[in-house]
CSV table of N, CA and C in Angstrom, one decimal:
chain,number,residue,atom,x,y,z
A,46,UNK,N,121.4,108.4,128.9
A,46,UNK,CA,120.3,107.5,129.0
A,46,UNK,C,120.1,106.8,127.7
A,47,UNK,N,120.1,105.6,127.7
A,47,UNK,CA,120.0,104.4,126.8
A,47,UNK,C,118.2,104.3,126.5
A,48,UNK,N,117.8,104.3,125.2
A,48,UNK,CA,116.4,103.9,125.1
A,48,UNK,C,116.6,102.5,124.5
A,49,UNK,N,115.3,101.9,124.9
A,49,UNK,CA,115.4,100.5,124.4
A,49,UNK,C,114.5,100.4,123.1
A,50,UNK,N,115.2,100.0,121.5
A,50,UNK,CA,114.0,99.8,120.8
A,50,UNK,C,113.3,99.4,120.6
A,51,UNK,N,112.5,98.4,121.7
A,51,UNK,CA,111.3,97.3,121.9
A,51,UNK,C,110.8,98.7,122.4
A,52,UNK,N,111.1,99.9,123.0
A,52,UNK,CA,110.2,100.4,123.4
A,52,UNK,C,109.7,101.5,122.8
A,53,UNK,N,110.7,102.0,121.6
A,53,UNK,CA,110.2,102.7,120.2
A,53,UNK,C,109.0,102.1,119.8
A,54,UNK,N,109.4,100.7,119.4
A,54,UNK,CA,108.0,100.2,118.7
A,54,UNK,C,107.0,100.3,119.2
A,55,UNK,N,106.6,100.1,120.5
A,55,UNK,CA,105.4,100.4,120.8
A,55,UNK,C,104.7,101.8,120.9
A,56,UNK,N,105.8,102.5,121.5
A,56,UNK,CA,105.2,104.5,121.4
A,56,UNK,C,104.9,104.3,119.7
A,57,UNK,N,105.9,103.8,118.6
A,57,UNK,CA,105.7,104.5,117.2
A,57,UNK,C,104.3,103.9,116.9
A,58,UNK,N,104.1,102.6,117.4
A,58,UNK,CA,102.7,101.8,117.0
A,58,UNK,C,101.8,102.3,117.5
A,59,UNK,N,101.6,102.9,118.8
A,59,UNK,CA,100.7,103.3,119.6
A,59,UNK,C,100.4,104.7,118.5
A,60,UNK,N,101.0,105.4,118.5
A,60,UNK,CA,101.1,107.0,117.6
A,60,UNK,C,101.1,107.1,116.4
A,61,UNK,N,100.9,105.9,115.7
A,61,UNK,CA,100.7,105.6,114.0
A,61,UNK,C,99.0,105.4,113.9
A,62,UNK,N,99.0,104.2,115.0
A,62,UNK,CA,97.2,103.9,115.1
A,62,UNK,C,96.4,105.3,115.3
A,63,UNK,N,97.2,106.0,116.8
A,63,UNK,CA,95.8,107.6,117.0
A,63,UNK,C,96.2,108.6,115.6
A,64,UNK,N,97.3,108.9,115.1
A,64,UNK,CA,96.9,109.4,113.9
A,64,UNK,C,96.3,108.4,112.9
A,65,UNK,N,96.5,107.3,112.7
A,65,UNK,CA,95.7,106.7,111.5
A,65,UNK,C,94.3,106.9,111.7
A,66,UNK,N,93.9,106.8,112.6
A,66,UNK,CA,92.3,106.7,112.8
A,66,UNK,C,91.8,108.6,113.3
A,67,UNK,N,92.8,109.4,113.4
A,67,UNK,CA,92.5,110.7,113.5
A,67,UNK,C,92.0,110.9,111.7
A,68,UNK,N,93.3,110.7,111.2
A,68,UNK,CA,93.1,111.0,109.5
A,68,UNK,C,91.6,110.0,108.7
A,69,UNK,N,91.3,109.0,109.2
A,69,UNK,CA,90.8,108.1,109.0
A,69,UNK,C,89.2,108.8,108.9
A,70,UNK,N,88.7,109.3,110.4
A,70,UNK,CA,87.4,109.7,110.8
A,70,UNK,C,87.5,111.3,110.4
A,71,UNK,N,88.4,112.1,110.1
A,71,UNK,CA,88.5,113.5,108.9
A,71,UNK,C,88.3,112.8,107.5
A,72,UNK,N,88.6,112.1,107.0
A,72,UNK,CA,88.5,111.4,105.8
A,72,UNK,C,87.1,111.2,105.5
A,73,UNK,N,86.5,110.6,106.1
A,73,UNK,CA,85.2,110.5,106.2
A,73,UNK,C,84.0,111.4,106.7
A,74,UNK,N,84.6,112.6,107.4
A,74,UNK,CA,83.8,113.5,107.4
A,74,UNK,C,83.4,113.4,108.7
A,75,UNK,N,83.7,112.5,109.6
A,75,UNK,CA,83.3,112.3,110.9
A,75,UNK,C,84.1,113.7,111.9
A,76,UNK,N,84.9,114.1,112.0
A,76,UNK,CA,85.6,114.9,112.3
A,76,UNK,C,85.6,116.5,111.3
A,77,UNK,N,85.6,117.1,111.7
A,77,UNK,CA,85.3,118.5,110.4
A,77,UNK,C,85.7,119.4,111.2
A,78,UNK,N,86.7,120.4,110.7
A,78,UNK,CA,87.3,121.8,110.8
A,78,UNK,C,88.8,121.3,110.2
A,79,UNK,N,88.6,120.9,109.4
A,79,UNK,CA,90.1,120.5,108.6
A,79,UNK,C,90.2,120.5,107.3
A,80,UNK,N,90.9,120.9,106.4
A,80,UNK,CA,91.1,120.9,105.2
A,80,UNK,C,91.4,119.4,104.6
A,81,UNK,N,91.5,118.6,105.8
A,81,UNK,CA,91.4,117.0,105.1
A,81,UNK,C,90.0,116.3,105.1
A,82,UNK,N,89.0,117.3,106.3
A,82,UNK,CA,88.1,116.5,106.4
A,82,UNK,C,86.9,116.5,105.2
A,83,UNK,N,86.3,115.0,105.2
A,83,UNK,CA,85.7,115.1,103.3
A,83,UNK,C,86.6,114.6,102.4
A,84,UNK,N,88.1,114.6,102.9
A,84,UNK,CA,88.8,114.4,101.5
A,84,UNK,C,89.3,112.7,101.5
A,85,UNK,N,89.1,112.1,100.3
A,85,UNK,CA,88.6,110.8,100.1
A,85,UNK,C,90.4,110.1,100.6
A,86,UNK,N,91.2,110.8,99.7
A,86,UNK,CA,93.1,110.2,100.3
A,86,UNK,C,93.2,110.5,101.4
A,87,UNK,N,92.5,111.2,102.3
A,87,UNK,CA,92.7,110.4,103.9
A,87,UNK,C,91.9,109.5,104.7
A,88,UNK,N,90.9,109.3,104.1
A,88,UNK,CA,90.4,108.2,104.4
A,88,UNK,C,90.7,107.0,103.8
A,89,UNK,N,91.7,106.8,102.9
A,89,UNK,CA,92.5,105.6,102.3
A,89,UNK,C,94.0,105.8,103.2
A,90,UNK,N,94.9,106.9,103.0
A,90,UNK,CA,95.7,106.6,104.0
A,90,UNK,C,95.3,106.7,105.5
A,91,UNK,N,94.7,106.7,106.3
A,91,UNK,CA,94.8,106.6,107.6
A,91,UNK,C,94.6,105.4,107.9
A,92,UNK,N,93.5,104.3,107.4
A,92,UNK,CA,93.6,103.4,107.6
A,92,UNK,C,95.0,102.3,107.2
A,93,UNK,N,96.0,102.6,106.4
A,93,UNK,CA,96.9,102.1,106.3
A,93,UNK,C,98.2,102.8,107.0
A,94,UNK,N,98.4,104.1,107.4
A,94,UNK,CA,99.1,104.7,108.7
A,94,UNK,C,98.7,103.4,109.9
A,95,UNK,N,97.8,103.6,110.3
A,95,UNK,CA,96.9,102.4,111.2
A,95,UNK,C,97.7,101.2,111.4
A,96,UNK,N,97.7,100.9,109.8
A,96,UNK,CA,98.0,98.9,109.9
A,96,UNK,C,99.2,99.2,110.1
A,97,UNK,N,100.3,99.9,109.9
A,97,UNK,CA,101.8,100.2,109.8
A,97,UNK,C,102.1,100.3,111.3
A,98,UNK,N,101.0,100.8,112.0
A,98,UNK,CA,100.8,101.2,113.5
A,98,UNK,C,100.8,99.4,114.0
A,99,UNK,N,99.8,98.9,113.8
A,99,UNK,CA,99.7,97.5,114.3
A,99,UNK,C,100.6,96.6,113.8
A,100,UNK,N,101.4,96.8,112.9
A,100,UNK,CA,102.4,96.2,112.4
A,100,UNK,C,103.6,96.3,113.1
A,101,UNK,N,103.8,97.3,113.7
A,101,UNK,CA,105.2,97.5,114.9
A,101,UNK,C,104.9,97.1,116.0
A,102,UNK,N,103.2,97.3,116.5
A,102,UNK,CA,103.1,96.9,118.1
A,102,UNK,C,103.2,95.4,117.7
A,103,UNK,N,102.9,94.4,117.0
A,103,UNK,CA,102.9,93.0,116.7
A,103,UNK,C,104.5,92.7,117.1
A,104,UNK,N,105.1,93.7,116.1
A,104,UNK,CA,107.0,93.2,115.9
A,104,UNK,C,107.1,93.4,118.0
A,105,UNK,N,106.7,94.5,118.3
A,105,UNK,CA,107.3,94.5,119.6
A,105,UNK,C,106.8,93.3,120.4
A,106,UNK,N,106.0,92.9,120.5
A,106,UNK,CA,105.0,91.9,121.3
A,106,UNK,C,105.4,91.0,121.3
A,107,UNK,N,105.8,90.4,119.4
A,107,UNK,CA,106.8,89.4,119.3
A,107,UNK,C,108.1,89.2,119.9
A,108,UNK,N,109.0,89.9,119.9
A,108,UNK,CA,109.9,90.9,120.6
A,108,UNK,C,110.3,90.2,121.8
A,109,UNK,N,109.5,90.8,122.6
A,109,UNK,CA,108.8,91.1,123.8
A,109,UNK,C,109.1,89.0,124.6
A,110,UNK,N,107.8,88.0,123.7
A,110,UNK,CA,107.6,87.3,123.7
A,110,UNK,C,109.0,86.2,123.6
A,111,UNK,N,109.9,86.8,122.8
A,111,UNK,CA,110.9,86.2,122.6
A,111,UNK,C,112.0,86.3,124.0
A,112,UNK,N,111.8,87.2,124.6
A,112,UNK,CA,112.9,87.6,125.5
A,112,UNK,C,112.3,87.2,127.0
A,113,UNK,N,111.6,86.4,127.2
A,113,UNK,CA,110.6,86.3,128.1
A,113,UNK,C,111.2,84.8,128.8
């Protein structure tokens, strides 16, 4: 079975965003029972996990748009 990598990008982007914004709302204390949550470097990386997330689903979309 052959995978297609237009369709990597989207699982990786989709799964960069729910962790970026998992680490994001621990960062900030919104989420608590974690040794990250409160701590100030996950609420700086999560939101950039995030954009790295939106950054692949764009490339696939583009992608996507091209082959159409």
């Amino acid at each position: 079975m052959k995978t297609n990598p237009a369709v990597l990008l989207l699982i990786g982007g989709i799964l960069l965003i729910a962790v970026g914004a998992v680490w994001t709302l621990q960062g900030v204390g919104i989420l608590a029972g974690s040794v990250m949550s409160g701590s100030t470097m996950w609420a700086v990386i999560g939101p950039i996990v995030a954009i790295v997330g939106v950054y692949l689903i764009v490339r696939w979309w583009r992608g996507r748009s091209k082959t159409a």
